[in-house]
């Protein structure tokens, strides 16, 4: 692991497994282009790639290294849908529009899958599937969720508790939703593959070139960096909190959320004995306990989200405890990599995609489910610029909403704390109910076995009692005489005489 990679990407598993990629130069000249993309994360790289594929002249400006923020630090889950709950989307825009949005999000998943195949890039290591596991035995809600997702066109399977626990050897788990078309990837190597693809199609990428100011007026927008100036017909702002210095209004609509991620040392066969699933796994709706197997026999797990970024080493012990609580058979694991990533989440938990003004575009606020939605956003904005496509307008109901500043962060922190407490109570209640049902079944089994034992004892006792004795001819009771009664002796004598005759 190179020191420059550690500085850019943290002491992460991704920095340790990063493919060789030359750093890009900083901008030191003035350029005129069709489109300037500001932000070298997944949304910006996808947009640049799609525009360059269509023959447009594109420059991408990145303030540091490519994908150094959330794009290159997340757990790599490529999931259908959005961070916002499906029912809330339906409530806000109606079922038909929600179904259309869901199809766009699934198209983002498909784009990532096809991009990986098309580029034959190294180090991305895609794995199919995502299990969303419940730690609460809520059968009615589970069925309702399955029906809603099926109605929206999502390819899923409902797994009962027995099947879930057969694959994930944890008594904490009940049923699960299996998302068949989801996948997980190495997001940093995927981002670098997008960059290489965009450059092959003619895009120019400059690192360590922060945009200092932008003048959006007129047909030709002007962007100033420390080393050069750009003029472009279109500007795409593809970033989250990082563009706050350029356009503070955008940053004020985002709530920063930092998650902490660890990757264990190799665990050998015991890991596969505990976890028999190679795809992605989530066991909460919050930004906690999302995990998958990487490197053959290592476990990567994220969680313990905070609203203020802290040193990831502070959370290693807690995350190790989460692993042990869920899979006690793994015992105390050793952590070799620990890092954090900060993302921007909107108040409504939907991405911000659209045109801020003539020729000024925004792709932001992907809120923890960004691998599919960044791909979706890059394609929507690319189509809008190239063909005038208006599909991006489906996101107009999810407008820019002020996130509340420091007070908003505190409110979210309190809400998440209360929600965790409620989930913990619900989990303990489910476990107590399961134990009560188990005890009731065990008591019933013992009662049945006791009843069978009593019946068997009665049968044995009856078999052991003396045979009833027939009264004697003289009215006296006693043992039967040898040879039987006189009447019987006469009958036997008569039969013998007949035989002799």
Coordinates of C-alpha atoms in Angstrom, one line a residue:
X1 CA 0.0 0.0 0.0
X2 CA 1.6 3.3 -1.1
X3 CA 1.6 6.2 1.3
X4 CA 0.0 8.4 -1.3
X5 CA -2.9 5.9 -1.6
X6 CA -3.3 5.9 2.2
X7 CA -3.5 9.6 2.3
X8 CA -6.1 9.6 -0.4
X9 CA -8.2 6.6 0.5
X10 CA -7.4 5.9 4.1
X11 CA -6.0 2.6 5.5
X12 CA -8.7 0.7 3.6
X13 CA -9.0 -2.7 2.0
X14 CA -9.5 -0.8 -1.3
X15 CA -6.2 1.1 -1.0
X16 CA -4.5 -2.2 -0.4
X17 CA -6.1 -3.8 -3.4
X18 CA -6.1 -0.8 -5.7
X19 CA -5.1 -1.6 -9.3
X20 CA -2.1 0.3 -10.7
X21 CA -3.4 3.6 -12.1
X22 CA -1.3 6.6 -13.0
X23 CA -2.2 9.9 -11.3
X24 CA -3.7 12.5 -13.6
X25 CA -2.0 15.9 -14.0
X26 CA -3.4 19.2 -12.7
X27 CA -4.9 21.7 -15.1
X28 CA -2.4 24.4 -16.1
X29 CA -3.9 25.7 -19.3
X30 CA -7.0 27.5 -20.5
X31 CA -9.5 25.3 -22.4
X32 CA -12.8 25.6 -24.3
X33 CA -15.0 22.5 -24.1
X34 CA -18.6 21.4 -24.6
X35 CA -19.0 20.2 -21.0
X36 CA -17.1 20.7 -17.7
X37 CA -17.8 18.1 -15.1
X38 CA -16.8 19.1 -11.6
X39 CA -16.2 16.1 -9.3
X40 CA -14.3 12.9 -9.9
X41 CA -16.6 10.5 -8.0
X42 CA -18.8 7.9 -9.5
X43 CA -21.5 10.4 -10.7
X44 CA -19.0 12.7 -12.4
X45 CA -17.0 9.8 -14.0
X46 CA -20.2 8.2 -15.4
X47 CA -21.4 11.5 -16.8
X48 CA -18.0 12.2 -18.4
X49 CA -17.9 8.7 -19.9
X50 CA -21.4 8.9 -21.4
X51 CA -20.7 12.4 -22.9
X52 CA -17.4 11.4 -24.3
X53 CA -18.9 8.2 -25.9
X54 CA -21.2 10.5 -27.8
X55 CA -18.3 12.5 -29.2
X56 CA -18.7 15.6 -26.9
X57 CA -15.5 17.4 -25.7
X58 CA -15.4 16.9 -21.9
X59 CA -13.1 18.0 -19.1
X60 CA -13.5 16.6 -15.6
X61 CA -12.0 18.5 -12.7
X62 CA -11.2 16.7 -9.4
X63 CA -10.0 18.7 -6.4
X64 CA -7.9 15.8 -5.1
X65 CA -7.6 12.2 -6.3
X66 CA -10.4 10.4 -8.1
X67 CA -13.0 8.7 -5.9
X68 CA -11.4 9.7 -2.6
X69 CA -14.7 10.5 -0.9
X70 CA -17.7 8.2 -0.5
X71 CA -17.3 6.8 -4.1
X72 CA -14.1 5.0 -3.2
X73 CA -14.7 4.2 0.4
X74 CA -18.1 2.6 0.7
X75 CA -18.9 -1.1 1.1
X76 CA -19.5 -1.6 -2.6
X77 CA -23.2 -2.5 -2.5
X78 CA -25.0 -2.0 -5.9
X79 CA -28.6 -2.2 -4.9
X80 CA -31.9 -1.5 -6.6
X81 CA -34.1 1.3 -5.4
X82 CA -33.2 4.3 -3.3
X83 CA -32.2 5.2 0.2
X84 CA -35.8 6.4 0.7
X85 CA -38.3 3.7 1.7
X86 CA -40.5 2.5 -1.2
X87 CA -43.7 3.3 0.6
X88 CA -42.7 6.9 1.2
X89 CA -41.9 7.3 -2.5
X90 CA -45.3 6.0 -3.4
X91 CA -47.0 8.3 -0.9
X92 CA -45.2 11.3 -2.3
X93 CA -45.5 10.8 -6.1
X94 CA -48.1 8.0 -6.5
X95 CA -47.6 4.3 -7.5
X96 CA -47.1 4.7 -11.2
X97 CA -44.4 7.3 -10.9
X98 CA -42.8 5.4 -8.1
X99 CA -42.6 2.4 -10.3
X100 CA -41.0 4.4 -13.1
X101 CA -38.4 5.8 -10.6
X102 CA -37.7 2.3 -9.4
X103 CA -37.1 1.1 -13.0
X104 CA -34.6 4.0 -13.4
X105 CA -32.8 2.9 -10.2
X106 CA -32.7 -0.7 -11.5
X107 CA -31.3 0.5 -14.8
X108 CA -28.4 2.0 -12.7
X109 CA -27.7 -1.4 -11.3
X110 CA -27.7 -2.9 -14.8
X111 CA -25.4 -0.1 -16.0
X112 CA -22.8 -1.0 -13.4
X113 CA -23.0 -4.7 -14.3
X114 CA -22.6 -4.0 -18.1
X115 CA -19.8 -1.5 -17.6
X116 CA -17.8 -4.1 -15.7
X117 CA -18.4 -6.6 -18.4
X118 CA -17.6 -4.2 -21.2
X119 CA -14.4 -2.9 -19.7
X120 CA -13.1 -6.2 -18.5
X121 CA -11.4 -4.3 -15.7
X122 CA -9.3 -5.9 -13.0
X123 CA -9.9 -5.9 -9.3
X124 CA -13.6 -5.1 -9.3
X125 CA -14.6 -8.6 -8.2
X126 CA -18.4 -8.5 -8.7
X127 CA -20.6 -10.8 -6.6
X128 CA -24.3 -11.3 -7.3
X129 CA -27.1 -10.8 -4.8
X130 CA -28.1 -8.9 -1.7
X131 CA -29.8 -10.2 1.4
X132 CA -31.8 -7.8 3.5
X133 CA -32.2 -9.7 6.8
X134 CA -34.7 -9.0 9.6
X135 CA -33.7 -9.2 13.2
X136 CA -37.4 -9.0 14.1
X137 CA -40.0 -11.7 13.6
X138 CA -42.6 -9.5 11.8
X139 CA -44.3 -11.8 9.4
X140 CA -47.1 -9.4 8.4
X141 CA -44.7 -6.5 7.6
X142 CA -42.4 -8.9 5.8
X143 CA -45.2 -10.0 3.5
X144 CA -46.4 -6.5 2.9
X145 CA -42.8 -5.5 1.9
X146 CA -42.6 -8.4 -0.5
X147 CA -45.9 -7.4 -2.1
X148 CA -44.8 -3.8 -2.5
X149 CA -41.4 -4.7 -4.0
X150 CA -43.0 -7.2 -6.4
X151 CA -45.5 -4.6 -7.5
X152 CA -42.7 -2.2 -8.2
X153 CA -41.1 -4.8 -10.5
X154 CA -38.2 -5.8 -8.3
X155 CA -36.8 -9.3 -8.7
X156 CA -36.8 -10.7 -5.2
X157 CA -37.2 -13.9 -3.2
X158 CA -38.7 -14.2 0.2
X159 CA -36.6 -16.4 2.5
X160 CA -38.2 -17.9 5.7
X161 CA -36.3 -18.0 8.9
X162 CA -35.1 -21.6 8.4
X163 CA -33.5 -20.8 5.0
X164 CA -31.9 -17.6 6.3
X165 CA -30.4 -19.3 9.3
X166 CA -29.2 -22.2 7.1
X167 CA -27.1 -19.7 5.1
X168 CA -26.2 -17.1 7.8
X169 CA -25.6 -19.1 11.0
X170 CA -26.9 -16.6 13.4
X171 CA -29.8 -16.9 15.9
X172 CA -30.3 -13.1 15.6
X173 CA -31.8 -13.5 12.2
X174 CA -35.3 -14.3 11.0
X175 CA -36.7 -14.0 7.4
X176 CA -34.9 -12.1 4.6
X177 CA -35.6 -10.5 1.2
X178 CA -33.1 -11.8 -1.4
X179 CA -32.5 -9.2 -4.2
X180 CA -31.5 -11.4 -7.1
X181 CA -30.2 -8.7 -9.5
X182 CA -28.2 -6.7 -6.9
X183 CA -24.4 -7.1 -6.8
X184 CA -21.4 -5.9 -4.8
X185 CA -18.1 -4.6 -6.2
X186 CA -14.8 -3.0 -5.3
X187 CA -16.0 0.6 -5.8
X188 CA -12.5 2.2 -6.0
X189 CA -11.4 -0.1 -8.8
X190 CA -14.7 0.4 -10.5
X191 CA -14.3 4.2 -10.4
X192 CA -10.8 3.9 -11.9
X193 CA -12.2 1.7 -14.7
X194 CA -14.8 4.3 -15.5
X195 CA -12.1 7.0 -15.6
X196 CA -10.0 4.9 -18.0
X197 CA -13.0 4.2 -20.2
X198 CA -13.9 7.9 -20.3
X199 CA -10.3 8.8 -21.3
X200 CA -10.3 6.3 -24.1
X201 CA -13.3 8.0 -25.5
X202 CA -11.6 11.4 -25.4
X203 CA -12.5 12.9 -22.0
X204 CA -9.7 14.8 -20.2
X205 CA -9.4 14.3 -16.5
X206 CA -7.4 16.6 -14.2
X207 CA -6.7 15.8 -10.6
X208 CA -5.7 18.2 -7.8
X209 CA -7.6 20.9 -9.7
X210 CA -10.3 22.3 -7.5
X211 CA -12.8 24.6 -9.1
X212 CA -12.4 28.0 -7.3
X213 CA -15.3 29.8 -8.8
X214 CA -18.0 29.4 -11.5
X215 CA -19.8 32.0 -13.5
X216 CA -23.0 30.3 -14.8
X217 CA -24.3 33.3 -16.7
X218 CA -24.5 33.3 -20.5
X219 CA -24.2 30.6 -23.0
X220 CA -20.5 29.9 -22.2
X221 CA -20.0 29.2 -18.5
X222 CA -16.6 30.2 -17.0
X223 CA -14.9 28.0 -14.4
X224 CA -11.7 29.2 -12.7
X225 CA -9.1 26.9 -11.1
X226 CA -5.7 27.7 -9.5
X227 CA -3.9 26.7 -12.7
X228 CA -6.2 27.5 -15.6
X229 CA -9.6 28.6 -16.8
X230 CA -12.3 26.8 -18.6
X231 CA -15.2 27.8 -20.8
X232 CA -18.1 25.4 -21.4
X233 CA -21.6 25.3 -22.7
X234 CA -22.6 23.0 -19.8
X235 CA -21.4 22.5 -16.3
X236 CA -22.2 19.4 -14.3
X237 CA -21.8 19.7 -10.5
X238 CA -21.3 16.1 -9.5
X239 CA -20.5 16.0 -5.8
X240 CA -21.8 16.1 -2.3
X241 CA -20.4 18.0 0.6
X242 CA -17.2 18.6 -1.4
X243 CA -18.8 21.3 -3.6
X244 CA -19.9 23.3 -0.6
X245 CA -17.1 25.8 -1.1
X246 CA -18.2 26.4 -4.7
X247 CA -21.9 26.5 -4.2
X248 CA -22.8 26.7 -0.4
X249 CA -26.5 26.4 -1.2
X250 CA -26.0 22.8 -2.4
X251 CA -24.0 21.8 0.6
X252 CA -26.6 23.2 3.0
X253 CA -29.2 20.7 1.7
X254 CA -27.1 17.8 2.7
X255 CA -26.6 16.0 6.0
X256 CA -23.1 14.6 6.4
X257 CA -23.1 11.0 7.5
X258 CA -19.9 9.2 8.3
X259 CA -19.7 5.4 8.4
X260 CA -16.8 3.3 9.7
X261 CA -15.6 0.2 7.9
X262 CA -13.3 -2.6 8.9
X263 CA -11.9 -5.6 7.2
X264 CA -10.7 -8.5 9.2
X265 CA -7.5 -10.6 8.9
X266 CA -8.0 -13.9 6.9
X267 CA -10.5 -16.1 8.9
X268 CA -10.1 -19.3 7.1
X269 CA -12.8 -22.0 6.8
X270 CA -14.6 -20.8 10.0
X271 CA -15.8 -17.7 8.1
X272 CA -17.6 -19.8 5.4
X273 CA -19.0 -22.1 8.1
X274 CA -20.7 -19.1 9.6
X275 CA -21.6 -17.2 6.4
X276 CA -22.5 -19.3 3.5
X277 CA -23.5 -16.4 1.2
X278 CA -21.0 -14.6 -1.0
X279 CA -23.2 -11.5 -1.9
X280 CA -23.9 -8.4 0.2
X281 CA -25.8 -8.6 3.5
X282 CA -27.7 -5.9 5.5
X283 CA -29.4 -6.5 8.7
X284 CA -30.8 -3.0 9.5
X285 CA -32.4 -0.1 7.7
X286 CA -29.9 2.3 9.3
X287 CA -26.3 2.7 8.2
X288 CA -25.2 -0.1 10.5
X289 CA -24.1 -3.7 10.0
X290 CA -23.7 -4.1 6.3
X291 CA -21.2 -6.8 5.4
X292 CA -19.7 -9.1 2.8
X293 CA -16.8 -11.5 2.3
X294 CA -13.8 -10.1 0.5
X295 CA -10.4 -11.5 -0.4
X296 CA -11.6 -15.1 -0.1
X297 CA -11.9 -15.3 3.6
X298 CA -12.0 -11.8 5.1
X299 CA -15.1 -10.1 6.4
X300 CA -15.8 -6.5 5.6
X301 CA -18.3 -4.7 7.8
X302 CA -19.6 -1.2 8.1
X303 CA -21.6 0.6 10.8
X304 CA -21.7 2.9 13.7
X305 CA -22.6 5.9 11.6
X306 CA -22.1 9.4 13.1
X307 CA -23.0 12.9 12.0
X308 CA -19.5 14.2 12.8
X309 CA -16.5 12.4 11.4
X310 CA -14.1 10.8 13.9
X311 CA -11.1 8.6 13.9
X312 CA -12.1 5.2 12.5
X313 CA -9.8 3.4 15.0
X314 CA -12.2 4.5 17.8
X315 CA -14.9 2.2 16.3
X316 CA -12.8 -0.9 15.7
X317 CA -13.7 -2.5 19.1
X318 CA -17.4 -1.7 18.6
X319 CA -17.5 -3.2 15.1
X320 CA -15.6 -6.3 16.3
X321 CA -18.3 -6.6 19.0
X322 CA -21.0 -6.4 16.4
X323 CA -19.4 -9.3 14.5
X324 CA -19.1 -11.4 17.7
X325 CA -22.6 -10.7 18.7
X326 CA -24.0 -11.8 15.4
X327 CA -21.6 -14.7 14.8
X328 CA -20.3 -15.8 18.2
X329 CA -18.7 -18.8 16.5
X330 CA -16.1 -16.5 14.9
X331 CA -15.0 -15.4 18.4
X332 CA -12.6 -12.4 18.6
X333 CA -11.5 -11.4 15.1
X334 CA -8.4 -9.5 14.2
X335 CA -9.0 -6.3 12.2
X336 CA -6.3 -5.3 9.6
X337 CA -8.0 -2.4 7.9
X338 CA -10.1 0.4 9.3
X339 CA -11.3 3.5 7.6
X340 CA -14.3 5.9 7.2
X341 CA -16.3 7.5 4.5
X342 CA -18.6 10.5 4.6
X343 CA -21.6 10.9 2.4
X344 CA -24.3 13.5 1.9
X345 CA -27.9 12.6 2.6
X346 CA -30.9 14.7 1.7
X347 CA -33.8 15.3 4.0
X348 CA -36.1 13.3 1.8
X349 CA -33.4 10.7 1.2
X350 CA -33.7 10.9 -2.6
X351 CA -30.9 12.0 -4.9
X352 CA -30.8 15.6 -6.3
X353 CA -30.8 15.3 -10.1
X354 CA -31.6 18.1 -12.6
X355 CA -30.9 21.5 -14.1
X356 CA -30.3 24.3 -11.7
X357 CA -30.3 26.9 -14.5
X358 CA -29.7 26.9 -18.2
X359 CA -26.7 24.7 -18.8
X360 CA -25.9 24.1 -15.1
X361 CA -26.7 20.5 -13.9
X362 CA -26.6 18.9 -10.5
X363 CA -26.0 15.3 -9.5
X364 CA -25.8 15.0 -5.7
X365 CA -27.3 13.6 -2.5
X366 CA -27.0 9.9 -3.1
X367 CA -27.3 9.1 0.6
X368 CA -25.7 5.7 1.1
X369 CA -27.1 4.0 -1.9
X370 CA -25.0 5.6 -4.5
X371 CA -23.5 3.0 -6.7
X372 CA -26.7 2.5 -8.7
X373 CA -28.0 6.1 -8.4
X374 CA -24.8 7.7 -9.5
X375 CA -24.9 5.5 -12.6
X376 CA -28.5 6.5 -13.1
X377 CA -27.8 10.2 -12.6
X378 CA -24.8 10.2 -15.0
X379 CA -26.9 8.6 -17.7
X380 CA -29.9 10.9 -17.2
X381 CA -27.8 14.1 -17.3
X382 CA -25.8 12.8 -20.3
X383 CA -29.0 12.1 -22.2
X384 CA -30.4 15.5 -21.2
X385 CA -27.3 17.3 -22.6
X386 CA -26.9 15.2 -25.7
X387 CA -30.5 14.7 -26.8
X388 CA -32.6 17.0 -24.7
X389 CA -34.1 14.0 -22.9
X390 CA -36.5 15.1 -20.1
X391 CA -36.5 11.9 -18.0
X392 CA -34.6 13.7 -15.2
X393 CA -37.8 15.7 -14.5
X394 CA -39.1 12.7 -12.7
X395 CA -37.0 13.9 -9.8
X396 CA -38.4 17.4 -9.6
X397 CA -40.7 16.4 -6.7
X398 CA -37.6 15.9 -4.6
X399 CA -36.5 19.5 -4.6
X400 CA -33.6 21.1 -2.7
X401 CA -34.5 21.3 0.9
X402 CA -32.4 23.0 3.6
X403 CA -31.1 20.3 5.9
X404 CA -31.3 22.5 9.1
X405 CA -27.6 23.2 9.7
X406 CA -26.2 22.1 13.0
X407 CA -29.7 21.8 14.5
X408 CA -30.6 19.5 11.7
X409 CA -27.6 17.3 12.4
X410 CA -28.5 17.1 16.1
X411 CA -32.1 16.2 15.2
X412 CA -31.0 13.4 12.9
X413 CA -28.5 12.1 15.5
X414 CA -31.3 12.0 18.2
X415 CA -33.7 10.3 15.7
X416 CA -31.2 7.7 14.8
X417 CA -30.4 7.1 18.5
X418 CA -34.1 6.6 19.3
X419 CA -34.6 4.4 16.3
X420 CA -31.7 2.2 17.4
X421 CA -33.2 1.9 20.8
X422 CA -36.5 0.8 19.3
X423 CA -34.9 -1.7 17.0
X424 CA -33.0 -3.1 20.0
X425 CA -36.2 -3.5 22.0
X426 CA -38.0 -5.0 19.0
X427 CA -35.1 -7.5 18.5
X428 CA -35.2 -8.5 22.2
X429 CA -38.9 -8.9 22.2
X430 CA -38.8 -11.1 19.1
X431 CA -36.1 -13.2 20.7
X432 CA -38.1 -13.5 24.0
X433 CA -41.2 -14.5 22.0
X434 CA -39.2 -17.1 20.0
X435 CA -37.8 -18.6 23.3
X436 CA -41.4 -18.6 24.7
X437 CA -42.7 -20.5 21.7
X438 CA -39.8 -22.9 21.9
X439 CA -40.4 -23.5 25.6
X440 CA -44.1 -24.0 24.9
X441 CA -43.3 -26.5 22.2
X442 CA -40.8 -28.3 24.5
X443 CA -43.4 -28.4 27.3
X444 CA -46.0 -29.8 24.9
X445 CA -43.5 -32.4 23.7
X446 CA -42.6 -33.5 27.2
X447 CA -46.4 -33.7 28.0
X448 CA -47.0 -35.9 25.0
X449 CA -44.0 -38.2 25.9
X450 CA -45.3 -38.4 29.5
X451 CA -48.8 -39.4 28.2
X452 CA -47.3 -42.0 25.9
X453 CA -45.2 -43.3 28.8
X454 CA -48.3 -43.6 31.0
X455 CA -50.2 -45.5 28.3
X456 CA -47.3 -47.9 27.8
X457 CA -47.1 -48.5 31.6
X458 CA -50.7 -49.3 31.8
X459 CA -50.4 -51.8 28.9
X460 CA -47.4 -53.5 30.6
X461 CA -49.2 -53.6 34.0
X462 CA -52.3 -55.2 32.3
X463 CA -50.1 -57.8 30.6
X464 CA -48.4 -58.7 34.0
X465 CA -51.8 -59.4 35.8
X466 CA -52.9 -63.2 36.4
X467 CA -55.4 -64.7 33.9
X468 CA -59.0 -64.8 35.2
X469 CA -59.9 -68.4 36.6
X470 CA -63.1 -70.1 35.5
X471 CA -65.3 -71.3 38.4
X472 CA -65.2 -75.1 39.2
X473 CA -68.2 -77.2 38.6
X474 CA -69.0 -77.6 42.3
X475 CA -69.0 -73.8 42.7
X476 CA -65.5 -73.9 44.3
X477 CA -62.8 -71.7 42.8
X478 CA -59.4 -73.2 42.3
X479 CA -56.9 -74.3 39.7
X480 CA -58.3 -76.2 36.8
X481 CA -58.0 -80.0 37.1
X482 CA -55.5 -81.7 34.9
X483 CA -57.3 -82.9 31.8
X484 CA -60.2 -80.5 32.0
X485 CA -63.8 -81.1 33.1
X486 CA -65.7 -84.4 32.9
X487 CA -67.8 -83.2 29.9
X488 CA -64.6 -82.4 28.0
X489 CA -63.1 -85.8 28.8
X490 CA -66.2 -87.5 27.5
X491 CA -66.0 -85.6 24.2
X492 CA -62.3 -86.4 23.7
X493 CA -63.0 -90.1 24.4
X494 CA -65.8 -90.2 21.9
X495 CA -63.5 -88.6 19.2
X496 CA -60.9 -91.2 19.9
X497 CA -63.4 -94.1 19.5
X498 CA -64.6 -92.6 16.2
X499 CA -61.1 -92.5 15.0
X500 CA -60.3 -96.0 15.9
X501 CA -63.4 -97.2 14.1

